[in-house]
XYZ file of C-alpha atoms in Angstrom:
427
model
C 67.493 -6.058 103.951
C 68.455 -2.698 105.477
C 70.991 -4.412 107.727
C 72.419 -6.304 104.800
C 72.846 -3.090 102.801
C 74.673 -1.565 105.755
C 77.075 -4.509 105.887
C 77.715 -4.205 102.182
C 78.514 -0.464 102.576
C 80.884 -1.226 105.424
C 82.545 -3.919 103.366
C 83.071 -1.564 100.454
C 84.559 1.065 102.744
C 86.994 -1.460 104.178
C 88.059 -2.544 100.722
C 88.579 1.096 99.586
C 90.539 1.939 102.725
C 92.759 -1.047 102.165
C 93.596 0.033 98.609
C 94.931 3.344 99.968
C 97.497 1.731 102.233
C 98.218 -1.841 101.081
C 99.459 -3.462 97.882
C 96.889 -5.572 96.071
C 98.710 -8.755 97.109
C 97.611 -8.133 100.693
C 94.092 -7.056 99.853
C 92.430 -9.028 97.038
C 90.042 -6.828 95.073
C 86.995 -7.586 93.024
C 87.817 -7.165 89.358
C 85.312 -4.316 89.128
C 87.400 -2.264 91.605
C 90.871 -3.326 90.592
C 91.241 -0.346 88.262
C 90.998 1.966 91.297
C 94.289 0.847 92.798
C 96.648 2.822 90.534
C 94.447 5.908 90.923
C 94.334 5.583 94.710
C 98.087 5.139 94.978
C 98.606 8.136 92.699
C 96.349 10.286 94.887
C 98.223 9.234 98.025
C 101.525 10.102 96.371
C 100.242 13.511 95.283
C 98.848 14.270 98.737
C 102.280 13.947 100.291
C 103.404 17.191 98.628
C 101.171 19.977 99.866
C 101.442 23.543 98.584
C 102.966 24.518 101.927
C 105.758 21.969 101.729
C 106.486 22.964 98.141
C 106.648 26.704 98.872
C 108.253 26.456 102.303
C 110.470 23.352 102.298
C 111.459 23.813 105.950
C 107.941 24.485 107.248
C 106.111 21.929 109.352
C 102.639 21.748 107.831
C 100.916 20.536 110.999
C 102.479 23.192 113.282
C 100.252 26.111 114.306
C 101.769 29.416 113.166
C 103.500 31.851 115.465
C 101.488 35.071 115.412
C 103.032 38.548 115.360
C 100.667 41.504 115.662
C 100.910 44.577 113.439
C 99.148 47.616 114.939
C 99.718 50.443 112.473
C 97.659 53.292 111.018
C 95.791 52.195 107.918
C 93.210 54.985 108.135
C 93.240 58.650 109.303
C 95.883 61.296 108.626
C 98.542 58.854 109.879
C 97.788 56.370 107.107
C 100.195 58.159 104.743
C 103.059 56.812 106.824
C 101.369 53.846 108.542
C 100.448 52.128 105.294
C 104.061 52.290 104.148
C 105.142 50.422 107.280
C 102.387 47.864 106.629
C 103.739 47.387 103.098
C 107.181 46.672 104.507
C 105.762 44.207 107.032
C 103.932 42.338 104.257
C 107.134 42.064 102.234
C 108.855 40.654 105.345
C 106.082 38.120 105.995
C 106.430 36.673 102.507
C 110.226 36.860 102.528
C 110.634 34.889 105.751
C 107.755 32.505 105.052
C 109.345 31.579 101.728
C 112.479 30.709 103.681
C 110.814 28.294 106.071
C 109.247 30.623 108.605
C 110.780 30.103 112.038
C 112.950 27.015 111.556
C 109.960 25.224 110.018
C 107.225 26.717 112.185
C 104.940 28.939 110.069
C 104.886 32.701 110.603
C 101.682 34.730 110.390
C 101.178 38.468 110.829
C 97.874 39.614 112.337
C 96.903 43.144 111.334
C 94.870 45.637 113.349
C 94.238 49.195 112.185
C 95.545 51.515 114.909
C 93.974 54.569 113.282
C 95.355 58.021 113.933
C 94.785 58.592 117.629
C 95.522 57.105 121.018
C 92.195 55.295 121.274
C 92.759 53.502 117.977
C 96.182 52.273 119.065
C 94.919 51.175 122.480
C 92.067 49.177 120.930
C 94.429 47.561 118.415
C 96.903 46.545 121.131
C 94.196 45.153 123.406
C 92.678 43.096 120.591
C 96.026 41.648 119.522
C 97.039 40.764 123.082
C 93.771 39.387 124.466
C 91.916 37.982 121.459
C 94.570 37.181 118.852
C 97.156 35.841 121.325
C 100.148 37.273 119.489
C 103.740 36.762 120.629
C 104.782 40.371 119.975
C 103.593 43.618 118.362
C 104.967 45.844 115.595
C 103.599 49.347 116.162
C 102.109 51.830 116.627
C 102.715 54.409 113.898
C 103.192 57.569 115.970
C 104.990 58.386 119.195
C 101.796 60.056 120.398
C 100.072 56.672 120.177
C 103.056 54.855 121.681
C 102.889 56.792 124.929
C 99.291 55.590 125.382
C 99.321 52.056 123.925
C 102.804 50.788 124.797
C 102.148 50.755 128.572
C 99.303 48.279 127.957
C 101.681 45.844 126.262
C 104.355 46.426 128.876
C 101.973 45.544 131.715
C 100.934 42.399 129.836
C 104.624 41.560 129.264
C 104.240 41.547 125.492
C 107.287 42.752 123.510
C 106.729 45.748 121.242
C 108.957 47.034 118.439
C 108.111 50.547 117.256
C 108.964 50.934 113.573
C 108.493 54.730 113.352
C 108.395 56.049 116.927
C 111.275 58.536 117.143
C 110.249 60.760 120.066
C 112.464 61.052 123.091
C 111.434 58.650 125.877
C 109.695 55.891 123.901
C 112.061 53.029 124.901
C 111.836 54.190 128.499
C 108.090 53.464 128.596
C 108.820 49.966 129.886
C 111.015 46.883 129.802
C 109.058 45.334 126.916
C 109.290 48.376 124.593
C 111.930 48.709 121.869
C 112.177 50.501 118.542
C 114.017 50.228 115.235
C 113.385 53.921 114.475
C 116.421 56.016 115.331
C 115.589 58.862 117.708
C 115.261 62.491 116.626
C 118.292 63.292 118.755
C 120.365 61.576 116.047
C 118.489 62.517 112.871
C 117.516 66.172 113.349
C 121.038 67.668 113.614
C 122.112 65.875 110.414
C 119.641 67.708 108.187
C 120.523 71.039 109.795
C 124.215 70.488 109.052
C 123.305 69.641 105.434
C 121.419 72.932 105.103
C 124.448 74.856 106.367
C 126.673 73.007 103.905
C 124.410 74.119 101.056
C 124.163 77.694 102.327
C 126.834 78.724 104.858
C 125.259 82.216 105.076
C 122.220 80.968 107.015
C 121.745 83.013 110.180
C 118.024 83.441 110.843
C 115.738 80.436 111.302
C 111.934 80.145 111.522
C 110.633 77.070 113.327
C 107.234 75.390 112.852
C 105.831 72.435 114.782
C 102.578 70.547 115.443
C 101.747 71.239 119.071
C 99.230 68.380 119.390
C 101.688 65.624 118.425
C 104.228 64.135 120.852
C 106.704 63.301 118.089
C 106.624 66.822 116.644
C 107.016 68.361 120.099
C 110.022 66.143 120.794
C 111.568 66.738 117.383
C 111.265 70.524 117.494
C 113.061 70.581 120.850
C 115.996 68.737 119.278
C 115.931 70.984 116.211
C 115.916 74.112 118.355
C 118.819 72.846 120.453
C 120.790 72.052 117.272
C 120.006 75.497 115.814
C 121.365 77.209 118.908
C 124.413 74.939 118.943
C 125.244 76.157 115.442
C 125.034 79.776 116.745
C 121.974 80.511 114.597
C 119.114 82.752 115.652
C 115.558 81.443 116.061
C 113.491 84.429 114.966
C 110.052 82.845 115.466
C 108.380 79.616 116.592
C 105.038 78.997 114.883
C 102.604 76.342 116.191
C 99.907 74.426 114.323
C 97.752 71.291 114.601
C 98.238 68.075 112.635
C 94.598 68.420 111.573
C 95.097 71.932 110.121
C 94.895 72.601 106.399
C 95.207 76.400 106.375
C 98.625 77.726 107.427
C 98.404 81.210 105.932
C 98.656 83.010 109.274
C 101.733 81.135 110.507
C 103.470 81.180 107.123
C 102.905 84.908 106.576
C 104.135 85.791 110.062
C 107.360 83.858 109.497
C 108.007 85.139 105.969
C 107.646 88.761 107.106
C 110.622 88.236 109.435
C 112.831 87.292 106.441
C 114.292 83.943 107.566
C 117.201 82.248 105.807
C 115.906 78.775 106.748
C 112.591 77.207 107.803
C 112.481 74.044 109.928
C 109.225 72.071 110.115
C 108.235 69.293 112.529
C 104.893 67.715 111.673
C 103.273 64.739 110.013
C 103.017 64.059 106.301
C 99.655 65.647 105.462
C 100.065 68.833 107.459
C 103.767 69.134 106.635
C 103.205 68.837 102.903
C 100.422 71.398 102.885
C 102.507 73.783 104.993
C 105.416 73.588 102.533
C 103.072 74.274 99.625
C 101.585 77.364 101.252
C 104.989 78.715 102.347
C 106.212 78.507 98.753
C 102.986 79.965 97.360
C 103.465 83.003 99.625
C 106.872 83.643 98.096
C 109.503 82.077 100.352
C 112.418 80.788 98.256
C 114.972 79.776 100.907
C 115.879 76.330 102.192
C 113.353 74.205 104.107
C 114.279 71.349 106.454
C 111.530 68.803 107.122
C 111.432 66.363 110.027
C 110.811 62.632 110.026
C 107.203 63.097 108.904
C 108.586 64.108 105.496
C 110.270 60.713 105.002
C 107.735 59.422 102.498
C 106.919 59.910 98.801
C 103.322 60.425 99.965
C 104.313 64.042 100.539
C 104.885 64.615 96.810
C 101.196 64.875 95.790
C 100.617 67.422 98.580
C 103.192 70.061 97.649
C 103.955 68.787 94.115
C 106.622 70.887 92.360
C 106.866 73.085 95.471
C 108.360 70.124 97.389
C 111.508 70.575 95.348
C 114.620 71.228 97.433
C 113.268 70.219 100.855
C 115.929 68.534 103.021
C 115.111 65.448 105.115
C 117.369 63.378 107.366
C 116.873 59.648 106.824
C 117.769 56.395 108.527
C 117.514 54.312 105.345
C 118.896 54.291 101.827
C 117.621 51.916 99.108
C 121.233 51.716 97.945
C 122.570 50.167 101.148
C 124.744 47.320 99.803
C 123.984 44.379 102.121
C 122.222 41.312 100.740
C 118.995 41.566 102.716
C 118.444 45.125 101.555
C 119.015 44.051 97.966
C 116.356 41.366 98.413
C 113.980 43.749 100.175
C 114.473 46.462 97.561
C 113.903 44.041 94.665
C 110.744 42.630 96.263
C 109.404 46.108 97.031
C 110.038 47.463 93.536
C 108.394 44.380 92.023
C 105.343 44.759 94.260
C 104.885 48.545 94.274
C 106.824 49.771 91.215
C 108.843 52.315 93.184
C 111.861 52.514 95.475
C 111.145 51.515 99.078
C 110.792 54.468 101.480
C 112.219 54.584 104.983
C 108.955 53.692 106.746
C 108.640 50.507 104.681
C 112.218 49.513 105.448
C 111.540 50.063 109.146
C 108.356 47.957 108.969
C 110.323 45.131 107.352
C 113.099 45.449 109.917
C 110.715 45.276 112.885
C 109.307 41.966 111.602
C 112.819 40.699 110.835
C 113.986 41.318 114.407
C 111.068 39.293 115.786
C 111.683 36.449 113.321
C 115.410 36.189 113.980
C 114.940 36.342 117.755
C 112.311 33.595 117.514
C 114.651 31.458 115.403
C 117.320 31.695 118.088
C 114.838 30.710 120.806
C 113.546 27.830 118.691
C 117.034 26.320 118.490
C 117.048 26.101 122.284
C 113.513 24.711 122.587
C 110.743 24.431 119.998
C 108.780 27.638 120.374
C 105.417 25.984 119.722
C 105.993 23.965 122.909
C 106.539 27.060 125.080
C 103.477 28.547 126.854
C 102.565 31.920 125.345
C 103.265 33.898 128.519
C 106.736 32.377 128.815
C 107.381 32.798 125.091
C 106.651 36.524 125.229
C 109.080 37.036 128.097
C 111.821 34.951 126.469
C 111.277 36.685 123.125
C 111.679 40.129 124.658
C 114.930 39.102 126.333
C 116.303 37.529 123.166
C 115.483 40.375 120.775
C 117.271 42.879 123.021
C 120.349 40.627 123.179
C 120.751 40.090 119.439
C 122.345 41.978 116.573
C 120.722 42.069 113.149
C 121.824 42.689 109.569
C 118.792 44.553 108.204
C 117.830 46.825 105.296
C 118.740 49.689 107.652
C 122.202 48.182 108.083
C 123.634 46.536 111.172
C 121.525 47.273 114.252
C 121.308 46.161 117.867
C 119.587 47.399 121.020
C 120.580 48.895 124.311
C 119.258 47.074 127.411
C 116.329 49.523 127.549
C 115.318 48.952 123.926
C 116.908 51.892 122.113
C 118.123 51.022 118.618
C 121.836 51.277 117.907
C 122.396 52.079 114.231
C 125.568 53.147 112.457
C 124.601 54.663 109.102
C 122.469 57.762 108.492
C 121.712 59.912 105.473
C 120.345 63.254 104.351
C 118.222 63.484 101.211
C 116.925 66.384 99.169
C 113.613 66.131 97.351
C 113.878 66.441 93.590
C 110.590 66.822 91.715
C 109.997 66.217 88.024
C 109.175 69.397 86.031
C 105.470 68.491 85.845
C 105.358 68.164 89.641
C 103.661 64.767 89.504
C 106.620 62.580 90.452
C 109.604 63.057 92.704
C 112.399 61.228 94.460
C 114.853 61.563 97.312
C 118.401 62.400 96.203
C 120.910 61.352 98.834
C 123.563 63.961 99.548
C 127.189 62.927 99.924
């Protein structure tokens, strides 16, 4: 009896299988099961259109995704700028996935929190390279981290694109290191010239910088060179730490020397608090902030006292090309505010990887290339290409330095209640 029941079960399974693939003329059915045929055929028809094929018409549903690592600061004092780059990367992931990924091969970003120090970035890079088997890395958030983590990727021959690493020497770390962040050598002099345009009587300048941060050290050197080139006098150089919250001593010492201009190189948290305390102590002159000021996250720190600060920028939400229009619209829809520079740079870093991968895929399907070979080919291709991005038209030098044409200077304008602000781009 047990054997007979087994044969009956097998027979029913064969009949059901046949209804899924054959017309009833080729597979006679018992009348009790004949009503299942239309349902089975309907289910087969529905199954042919998966959510992936509907959302991404060019994507190949059975292809494993190409993985790009994102190693940016999502915690620590660097999170104020790192999270903005993450937001831009997420917008890029959806934007390119909705357009078929990489010529039909799905795209997936793998995120690792790089924290705020060198150890966090090193751990994030090692995890992405060894465990997650990514093809390339977007990150880290700071130049200080880049000088420690980038050599790990370079030795492993994994291409890296730094979205916000502006310190001198970052692309020279290795052959597999590039960046979409324009160097301080380009940006810093622009904001100084804007300050002189607003107040041609500036003569005496006080300089502040974070001595424990590689980016701030690099940026202040460029600022100081530009100050001297404009025949201005540096009356004091005040040092602080990115972890400081009390700047009374440095601010008071500078104010007592009666400067016409203050120039600050630091990160967002320390820079914003320094501006607030300088204003609270009575300084009313112009302030120039470095690249760490390129985020609306500074507004809650100095509030109404942020008003008037000048910042050189590598991105404008009003750039007229089509991809920036799409990026801006997606960002405003998602976050209900204009996209900041760090988000545009996060998007651009992902875009460069995607477009380089698309070019490689046209030569040979990238999911058929061994990972080690893919990483090497990807690095070569991304350096050879040119890209129409939210930042404008960019390309790279052979050593990975970004080549960008358009730059801007903005002045912070706060609402009277000090709760909201925006960057006003100067002509």
